Amino acid sequence: MSQARRPLPDAAHLRRVPVQQRSADRLARILDACAEVLDEAGYEELSTRAVAARAGVPIGSVYRFFGNKRALVDALARRNLDGYAERIAARLPEVRADDWRGAVDVVLDEYLAMKRSVPGFALVDFGAQLPVGTPAAGADPDVPGRLADLLAGHLGRAVDEELRRAVLVSVEAADALLQLAFRVRPSGDEKIVTETRELLRAYLARILDGA
């Protein structure tokens, strides 16, 4: 995804919402810089000053949008989630409407692609463990809802309680297993990824086969 097309975080995660394109571009540069500094130095060494320097903007420009580094990383996590949803939505038309396994593969494959290539994503993904290194609290609660909506829309079925619960369980299970995969191997252990894919298919089959 090019920088120009990266989604911006919603108003709830900003002190001020950019109105002009120039401000939106500056906000995008600040978030890009945050991601780069996270990859290079980690959360503990992240600072608003370092982000401002990397983005080539005055420190006041960072504080115009964010009160502290936690707010900055929260906004990056929101952008990651929006970008993830966009990537899935762009690929789902390639999958037949009755092929839920193909749709689930898209959801998993796009997560893996972002984990391996998007700056900052390996540390914060959707912000479930902030500050980084705190005990795992499970997947971000917004993730299952977004994925349930995307999956239901593709399959042409209602987002009922059963589907929402199944997607929640799937996301929590996949989150734990993929954390393991990336602990075993920095690029993600392929055998664990394969087992994760099979587990999701087996679990979801009882709900989505014949739906």
PDB file of C-alpha atoms in Angstrom:
ATOM      1  CA  MET A   1       0.000   0.000   0.000  1.00  0.00           C
ATOM      2  CA  SER A   2       1.543   3.306  -0.972  1.00  0.00           C
ATOM      3  CA  GLN A   3       1.961   6.024   1.632  1.00  0.00           C
ATOM      4  CA  ALA A   4      -0.592   8.256  -0.102  1.00  0.00           C
ATOM      5  CA  ARG A   5      -3.299   5.625   0.256  1.00  0.00           C
ATOM      6  CA  ARG A   6      -2.631   4.557   3.833  1.00  0.00           C
ATOM      7  CA  PRO A   7      -5.705   5.104   5.995  1.00  0.00           C
ATOM      8  CA  LEU A   8      -5.535   7.653   8.785  1.00  0.00           C
ATOM      9  CA  PRO A   9      -6.678   6.891  12.342  1.00  0.00           C
ATOM     10  CA  ASP A  10     -10.147   8.036  13.334  1.00  0.00           C
ATOM     11  CA  ALA A  11     -10.857  11.166  15.366  1.00  0.00           C
ATOM     12  CA  ALA A  12     -11.052   9.232  18.648  1.00  0.00           C
ATOM     13  CA  HIS A  13      -7.298   8.600  18.477  1.00  0.00           C
ATOM     14  CA  LEU A  14      -6.208  12.143  17.576  1.00  0.00           C
ATOM     15  CA  ARG A  15      -6.038  15.404  19.495  1.00  0.00           C
ATOM     16  CA  ARG A  16      -6.864  17.199  16.273  1.00  0.00           C
ATOM     17  CA  VAL A  17      -8.253  15.838  13.012  1.00  0.00           C
ATOM     18  CA  PRO A  18      -6.422  17.038   9.884  1.00  0.00           C
ATOM     19  CA  VAL A  19      -8.648  19.066   7.584  1.00  0.00           C
ATOM     20  CA  GLN A  20      -6.290  19.983   4.774  1.00  0.00           C
ATOM     21  CA  GLN A  21      -4.413  17.452   2.668  1.00  0.00           C
ATOM     22  CA  ARG A  22      -1.104  18.952   3.777  1.00  0.00           C
ATOM     23  CA  SER A  23      -1.945  18.189   7.416  1.00  0.00           C
ATOM     24  CA  ALA A  24      -3.102  14.674   6.508  1.00  0.00           C
ATOM     25  CA  ASP A  25       0.191  14.071   4.685  1.00  0.00           C
ATOM     26  CA  ARG A  26       2.121  15.320   7.718  1.00  0.00           C
ATOM     27  CA  LEU A  27       0.170  12.999  10.004  1.00  0.00           C
ATOM     28  CA  ALA A  28       0.921  10.074   7.692  1.00  0.00           C
ATOM     29  CA  ARG A  29       4.649  10.945   7.783  1.00  0.00           C
ATOM     30  CA  ILE A  30       4.567  11.061  11.580  1.00  0.00           C
ATOM     31  CA  LEU A  31       2.963   7.619  11.777  1.00  0.00           C
ATOM     32  CA  ASP A  32       5.411   6.229   9.206  1.00  0.00           C
ATOM     33  CA  ALA A  33       8.285   7.604  11.285  1.00  0.00           C
ATOM     34  CA  CYS A  34       6.814   6.083  14.451  1.00  0.00           C
ATOM     35  CA  ALA A  35       6.725   2.669  12.759  1.00  0.00           C
ATOM     36  CA  GLU A  36      10.322   2.973  11.586  1.00  0.00           C
ATOM     37  CA  VAL A  37      11.628   4.035  15.011  1.00  0.00           C
ATOM     38  CA  LEU A  38       9.713   1.162  16.640  1.00  0.00           C
ATOM     39  CA  ASP A  39      11.400  -1.344  14.331  1.00  0.00           C
ATOM     40  CA  GLU A  40      14.835   0.110  14.963  1.00  0.00           C
ATOM     41  CA  ALA A  41      14.732   0.925  18.674  1.00  0.00           C
ATOM     42  CA  GLY A  42      11.648  -0.710  20.242  1.00  0.00           C
ATOM     43  CA  TYR A  43       8.855   0.806  22.307  1.00  0.00           C
ATOM     44  CA  GLU A  44      10.967   1.733  25.344  1.00  0.00           C
ATOM     45  CA  GLU A  45      13.303   3.876  23.252  1.00  0.00           C
ATOM     46  CA  LEU A  46      10.516   5.423  21.208  1.00  0.00           C
ATOM     47  CA  SER A  47      10.014   9.144  21.869  1.00  0.00           C
ATOM     48  CA  THR A  48       7.993  11.909  20.310  1.00  0.00           C
ATOM     49  CA  ARG A  49      11.225  13.801  19.699  1.00  0.00           C
ATOM     50  CA  ALA A  50      12.770  10.893  17.785  1.00  0.00           C
ATOM     51  CA  VAL A  51       9.604  10.541  15.721  1.00  0.00           C
ATOM     52  CA  ALA A  52       9.565  14.254  14.906  1.00  0.00           C
ATOM     53  CA  ALA A  53      13.195  14.128  13.816  1.00  0.00           C
ATOM     54  CA  ARG A  54      12.615  11.063  11.635  1.00  0.00           C
ATOM     55  CA  ALA A  55       9.512  12.613  10.062  1.00  0.00           C
ATOM     56  CA  GLY A  56      11.295  15.924   9.457  1.00  0.00           C
ATOM     57  CA  VAL A  57       8.677  17.950  11.311  1.00  0.00           C
ATOM     58  CA  PRO A  58       8.798  20.239  14.379  1.00  0.00           C
ATOM     59  CA  ILE A  59       8.073  18.522  17.699  1.00  0.00           C
ATOM     60  CA  GLY A  60       4.990  20.731  17.963  1.00  0.00           C
ATOM     61  CA  SER A  61       3.544  19.010  14.906  1.00  0.00           C
ATOM     62  CA  VAL A  62       3.603  15.684  16.744  1.00  0.00           C
ATOM     63  CA  TYR A  63       1.927  17.182  19.824  1.00  0.00           C
ATOM     64  CA  ARG A  64      -0.676  18.779  17.613  1.00  0.00           C
ATOM     65  CA  PHE A  65      -2.020  15.271  16.955  1.00  0.00           C
ATOM     66  CA  PHE A  66      -0.772  13.223  19.942  1.00  0.00           C
ATOM     67  CA  GLY A  67      -0.348  13.868  23.662  1.00  0.00           C
ATOM     68  CA  ASN A  68       2.360  11.245  24.210  1.00  0.00           C
ATOM     69  CA  LYS A  69       4.050   8.254  22.642  1.00  0.00           C
ATOM     70  CA  ARG A  70       1.346   5.845  23.821  1.00  0.00           C
ATOM     71  CA  ALA A  71      -1.270   7.845  21.902  1.00  0.00           C
ATOM     72  CA  LEU A  72       1.037   7.830  18.891  1.00  0.00           C
ATOM     73  CA  VAL A  73       1.403   4.042  18.947  1.00  0.00           C
ATOM     74  CA  ASP A  74      -2.346   3.612  19.543  1.00  0.00           C
ATOM     75  CA  ALA A  75      -2.988   5.609  16.376  1.00  0.00           C
ATOM     76  CA  LEU A  76      -0.480   3.489  14.470  1.00  0.00           C
ATOM     77  CA  ALA A  77      -2.311   0.368  15.653  1.00  0.00           C
ATOM     78  CA  ARG A  78      -5.632   1.843  14.448  1.00  0.00           C
ATOM     79  CA  ARG A  79      -4.068   2.578  11.074  1.00  0.00           C
ATOM     80  CA  ASN A  80      -2.776  -0.980  10.909  1.00  0.00           C
ATOM     81  CA  LEU A  81      -6.258  -2.363  11.547  1.00  0.00           C
ATOM     82  CA  ASP A  82      -7.838  -0.115   8.925  1.00  0.00           C
ATOM     83  CA  GLY A  83      -5.139  -1.054   6.440  1.00  0.00           C
ATOM     84  CA  TYR A  84      -5.626  -4.749   7.207  1.00  0.00           C
ATOM     85  CA  ALA A  85      -9.360  -4.485   6.583  1.00  0.00           C
ATOM     86  CA  GLU A  86      -8.733  -2.655   3.310  1.00  0.00           C
ATOM     87  CA  ARG A  87      -6.304  -5.313   2.120  1.00  0.00           C
ATOM     88  CA  ILE A  88      -8.786  -8.081   2.890  1.00  0.00           C
ATOM     89  CA  ALA A  89     -11.654  -6.229   1.192  1.00  0.00           C
ATOM     90  CA  ALA A  90      -9.522  -5.705  -1.907  1.00  0.00           C
ATOM     91  CA  ARG A  91      -8.709  -9.413  -2.204  1.00  0.00           C
ATOM     92  CA  LEU A  92     -12.019 -11.016  -1.302  1.00  0.00           C
ATOM     93  CA  PRO A  93     -13.558 -10.365  -4.758  1.00  0.00           C
ATOM     94  CA  GLU A  94     -10.967 -12.823  -6.100  1.00  0.00           C
ATOM     95  CA  VAL A  95     -12.566 -15.580  -4.004  1.00  0.00           C
ATOM     96  CA  ARG A  96     -15.851 -17.310  -4.903  1.00  0.00           C
ATOM     97  CA  ALA A  97     -18.723 -16.301  -2.645  1.00  0.00           C
ATOM     98  CA  ASP A  98     -19.266 -19.935  -1.583  1.00  0.00           C
ATOM     99  CA  ASP A  99     -15.576 -20.553  -0.814  1.00  0.00           C
ATOM    100  CA  TRP A 100     -15.294 -19.649   2.858  1.00  0.00           C
ATOM    101  CA  ARG A 101     -11.991 -21.489   3.157  1.00  0.00           C
ATOM    102  CA  GLY A 102     -10.512 -19.240   0.476  1.00  0.00           C
ATOM    103  CA  ALA A 103     -11.848 -16.217   2.339  1.00  0.00           C
ATOM    104  CA  VAL A 104     -10.262 -17.388   5.606  1.00  0.00           C
ATOM    105  CA  ASP A 105      -6.980 -17.943   3.746  1.00  0.00           C
ATOM    106  CA  VAL A 106      -7.102 -14.322   2.578  1.00  0.00           C
ATOM    107  CA  VAL A 107      -7.607 -13.131   6.165  1.00  0.00           C
ATOM    108  CA  LEU A 108      -4.648 -15.194   7.377  1.00  0.00           C
ATOM    109  CA  ASP A 109      -2.371 -14.482   4.408  1.00  0.00           C
ATOM    110  CA  GLU A 110      -2.846 -10.717   4.616  1.00  0.00           C
ATOM    111  CA  TYR A 111      -2.007 -10.748   8.317  1.00  0.00           C
ATOM    112  CA  LEU A 112       1.168 -12.716   7.605  1.00  0.00           C
ATOM    113  CA  ALA A 113       2.106 -10.360   4.766  1.00  0.00           C
ATOM    114  CA  MET A 114       1.722  -7.325   7.040  1.00  0.00           C
ATOM    115  CA  LYS A 115       3.616  -9.032   9.864  1.00  0.00           C
ATOM    116  CA  ARG A 116       6.534  -9.639   7.509  1.00  0.00           C
ATOM    117  CA  SER A 117       6.611  -6.379   5.577  1.00  0.00           C
ATOM    118  CA  VAL A 118       4.811  -3.438   7.225  1.00  0.00           C
ATOM    119  CA  PRO A 119       7.103  -1.272   9.385  1.00  0.00           C
ATOM    120  CA  GLY A 120       6.182  -1.348  13.070  1.00  0.00           C
ATOM    121  CA  PHE A 121       3.568  -4.074  12.613  1.00  0.00           C
ATOM    122  CA  ALA A 122       5.720  -6.835  14.072  1.00  0.00           C
ATOM    123  CA  LEU A 123       5.744  -5.017  17.422  1.00  0.00           C
ATOM    124  CA  VAL A 124       2.306  -3.465  17.744  1.00  0.00           C
ATOM    125  CA  ASP A 125       0.080  -4.982  15.020  1.00  0.00           C
ATOM    126  CA  PHE A 126      -3.380  -3.848  16.270  1.00  0.00           C
ATOM    127  CA  GLY A 127      -2.235  -2.674  19.685  1.00  0.00           C
ATOM    128  CA  ALA A 128      -3.251  -5.632  21.853  1.00  0.00           C
ATOM    129  CA  GLN A 129      -0.059  -5.482  23.966  1.00  0.00           C
ATOM    130  CA  LEU A 130       0.724  -1.856  24.721  1.00  0.00           C
ATOM    131  CA  PRO A 131       3.175  -0.998  26.121  1.00  0.00           C
ATOM    132  CA  VAL A 132       4.984  -3.645  24.118  1.00  0.00           C
ATOM    133  CA  GLY A 133       6.069  -6.533  26.302  1.00  0.00           C
ATOM    134  CA  THR A 134       3.129  -6.472  28.701  1.00  0.00           C
ATOM    135  CA  PRO A 135       1.355  -9.807  29.248  1.00  0.00           C
ATOM    136  CA  ALA A 136      -0.806 -10.819  26.306  1.00  0.00           C
ATOM    137  CA  ALA A 137      -4.358  -9.594  26.712  1.00  0.00           C
ATOM    138  CA  GLY A 138      -5.686 -11.324  23.618  1.00  0.00           C
ATOM    139  CA  ALA A 139      -6.559  -9.861  20.261  1.00  0.00           C
ATOM    140  CA  ASP A 140      -7.898  -6.326  19.936  1.00  0.00           C
ATOM    141  CA  PRO A 141     -11.696  -6.515  20.448  1.00  0.00           C
ATOM    142  CA  ASP A 142     -12.289  -4.539  17.245  1.00  0.00           C
ATOM    143  CA  VAL A 143     -10.547  -7.169  15.115  1.00  0.00           C
ATOM    144  CA  PRO A 144     -13.156  -9.975  15.402  1.00  0.00           C
ATOM    145  CA  GLY A 145     -15.991  -7.538  14.673  1.00  0.00           C
ATOM    146  CA  ARG A 146     -14.324  -6.174  11.555  1.00  0.00           C
ATOM    147  CA  LEU A 147     -13.480  -9.661  10.308  1.00  0.00           C
ATOM    148  CA  ALA A 148     -16.971 -11.015  10.998  1.00  0.00           C
ATOM    149  CA  ASP A 149     -18.469  -8.167   8.969  1.00  0.00           C
ATOM    150  CA  LEU A 150     -16.093  -8.744   6.068  1.00  0.00           C
ATOM    151  CA  LEU A 151     -16.612 -12.504   6.070  1.00  0.00           C
ATOM    152  CA  ALA A 152     -20.395 -12.258   6.327  1.00  0.00           C
ATOM    153  CA  GLY A 153     -20.550  -9.689   3.563  1.00  0.00           C
ATOM    154  CA  HIS A 154     -18.519 -11.908   1.263  1.00  0.00           C
ATOM    155  CA  LEU A 155     -20.530 -15.033   2.022  1.00  0.00           C
ATOM    156  CA  GLY A 156     -23.858 -13.218   1.827  1.00  0.00           C
ATOM    157  CA  ARG A 157     -25.023 -14.261   5.281  1.00  0.00           C
ATOM    158  CA  ALA A 158     -26.137 -12.405   8.382  1.00  0.00           C
ATOM    159  CA  VAL A 159     -23.687 -11.496  11.112  1.00  0.00           C
ATOM    160  CA  ASP A 160     -25.454 -13.396  13.872  1.00  0.00           C
ATOM    161  CA  GLU A 161     -24.286 -14.244  17.384  1.00  0.00           C
ATOM    162  CA  GLU A 162     -22.995 -17.660  16.318  1.00  0.00           C
ATOM    163  CA  LEU A 163     -20.771 -16.193  13.598  1.00  0.00           C
ATOM    164  CA  ARG A 164     -19.449 -13.422  15.838  1.00  0.00           C
ATOM    165  CA  ARG A 165     -18.567 -15.943  18.553  1.00  0.00           C
ATOM    166  CA  ALA A 166     -16.885 -18.253  16.035  1.00  0.00           C
ATOM    167  CA  VAL A 167     -14.801 -15.427  14.590  1.00  0.00           C
ATOM    168  CA  LEU A 168     -13.845 -14.266  18.092  1.00  0.00           C
ATOM    169  CA  VAL A 169     -12.652 -17.768  19.042  1.00  0.00           C
ATOM    170  CA  SER A 170     -10.808 -18.089  15.722  1.00  0.00           C
ATOM    171  CA  VAL A 171      -9.042 -14.758  16.138  1.00  0.00           C
ATOM    172  CA  GLU A 172      -7.996 -15.529  19.700  1.00  0.00           C
ATOM    173  CA  ALA A 173      -6.668 -18.962  18.731  1.00  0.00           C
ATOM    174  CA  ALA A 174      -4.851 -17.676  15.656  1.00  0.00           C
ATOM    175  CA  ASP A 175      -3.379 -14.755  17.627  1.00  0.00           C
ATOM    176  CA  ALA A 176      -1.811 -17.105  20.174  1.00  0.00           C
ATOM    177  CA  LEU A 177      -0.528 -19.566  17.567  1.00  0.00           C
ATOM    178  CA  LEU A 178       0.927 -16.910  15.269  1.00  0.00           C
ATOM    179  CA  GLN A 179       2.699 -15.281  18.201  1.00  0.00           C
ATOM    180  CA  LEU A 180       4.282 -18.689  18.753  1.00  0.00           C
ATOM    181  CA  ALA A 181       5.170 -19.019  15.059  1.00  0.00           C
ATOM    182  CA  PHE A 182       7.015 -15.702  15.079  1.00  0.00           C
ATOM    183  CA  ARG A 183       8.794 -16.503  18.333  1.00  0.00           C
ATOM    184  CA  VAL A 184      10.085 -19.766  16.851  1.00  0.00           C
ATOM    185  CA  ARG A 185      11.236 -18.096  13.629  1.00  0.00           C
ATOM    186  CA  PRO A 186      11.472 -14.338  12.936  1.00  0.00           C
ATOM    187  CA  SER A 187       9.756 -14.765   9.580  1.00  0.00           C
ATOM    188  CA  GLY A 188       7.088 -17.073  11.041  1.00  0.00           C
ATOM    189  CA  ASP A 189       7.502 -20.827  11.318  1.00  0.00           C
ATOM    190  CA  GLU A 190       5.729 -22.257   8.275  1.00  0.00           C
ATOM    191  CA  LYS A 191       4.784 -25.537   9.952  1.00  0.00           C
ATOM    192  CA  ILE A 192       3.034 -23.707  12.786  1.00  0.00           C
ATOM    193  CA  VAL A 193       1.341 -21.409  10.260  1.00  0.00           C
ATOM    194  CA  THR A 194       0.108 -24.474   8.386  1.00  0.00           C
ATOM    195  CA  GLU A 195      -1.221 -26.025  11.592  1.00  0.00           C
ATOM    196  CA  THR A 196      -2.964 -22.738  12.395  1.00  0.00           C
ATOM    197  CA  ARG A 197      -4.618 -22.718   8.991  1.00  0.00           C
ATOM    198  CA  GLU A 198      -5.832 -26.292   9.423  1.00  0.00           C
ATOM    199  CA  LEU A 199      -7.122 -25.594  12.917  1.00  0.00           C
ATOM    200  CA  LEU A 200      -9.160 -22.608  11.701  1.00  0.00           C
ATOM    201  CA  ARG A 201     -10.631 -24.585   8.811  1.00  0.00           C
ATOM    202  CA  ALA A 202     -11.591 -27.521  11.025  1.00  0.00           C
ATOM    203  CA  TYR A 203     -13.204 -25.308  13.645  1.00  0.00           C
ATOM    204  CA  LEU A 204     -15.107 -23.070  11.225  1.00  0.00           C
ATOM    205  CA  ALA A 205     -16.326 -25.974   9.073  1.00  0.00           C
ATOM    206  CA  ARG A 206     -19.079 -26.865  11.540  1.00  0.00           C
ATOM    207  CA  ILE A 207     -20.519 -23.367  11.211  1.00  0.00           C
ATOM    208  CA  LEU A 208     -19.777 -22.372   7.630  1.00  0.00           C
ATOM    209  CA  ASP A 209     -20.118 -25.620   5.675  1.00  0.00           C
ATOM    210  CA  GLY A 210     -23.480 -25.461   3.993  1.00  0.00           C
ATOM    211  CA  ALA A 211     -24.216 -22.011   5.401  1.00  0.00           C
TER     212      ALA A 211
END
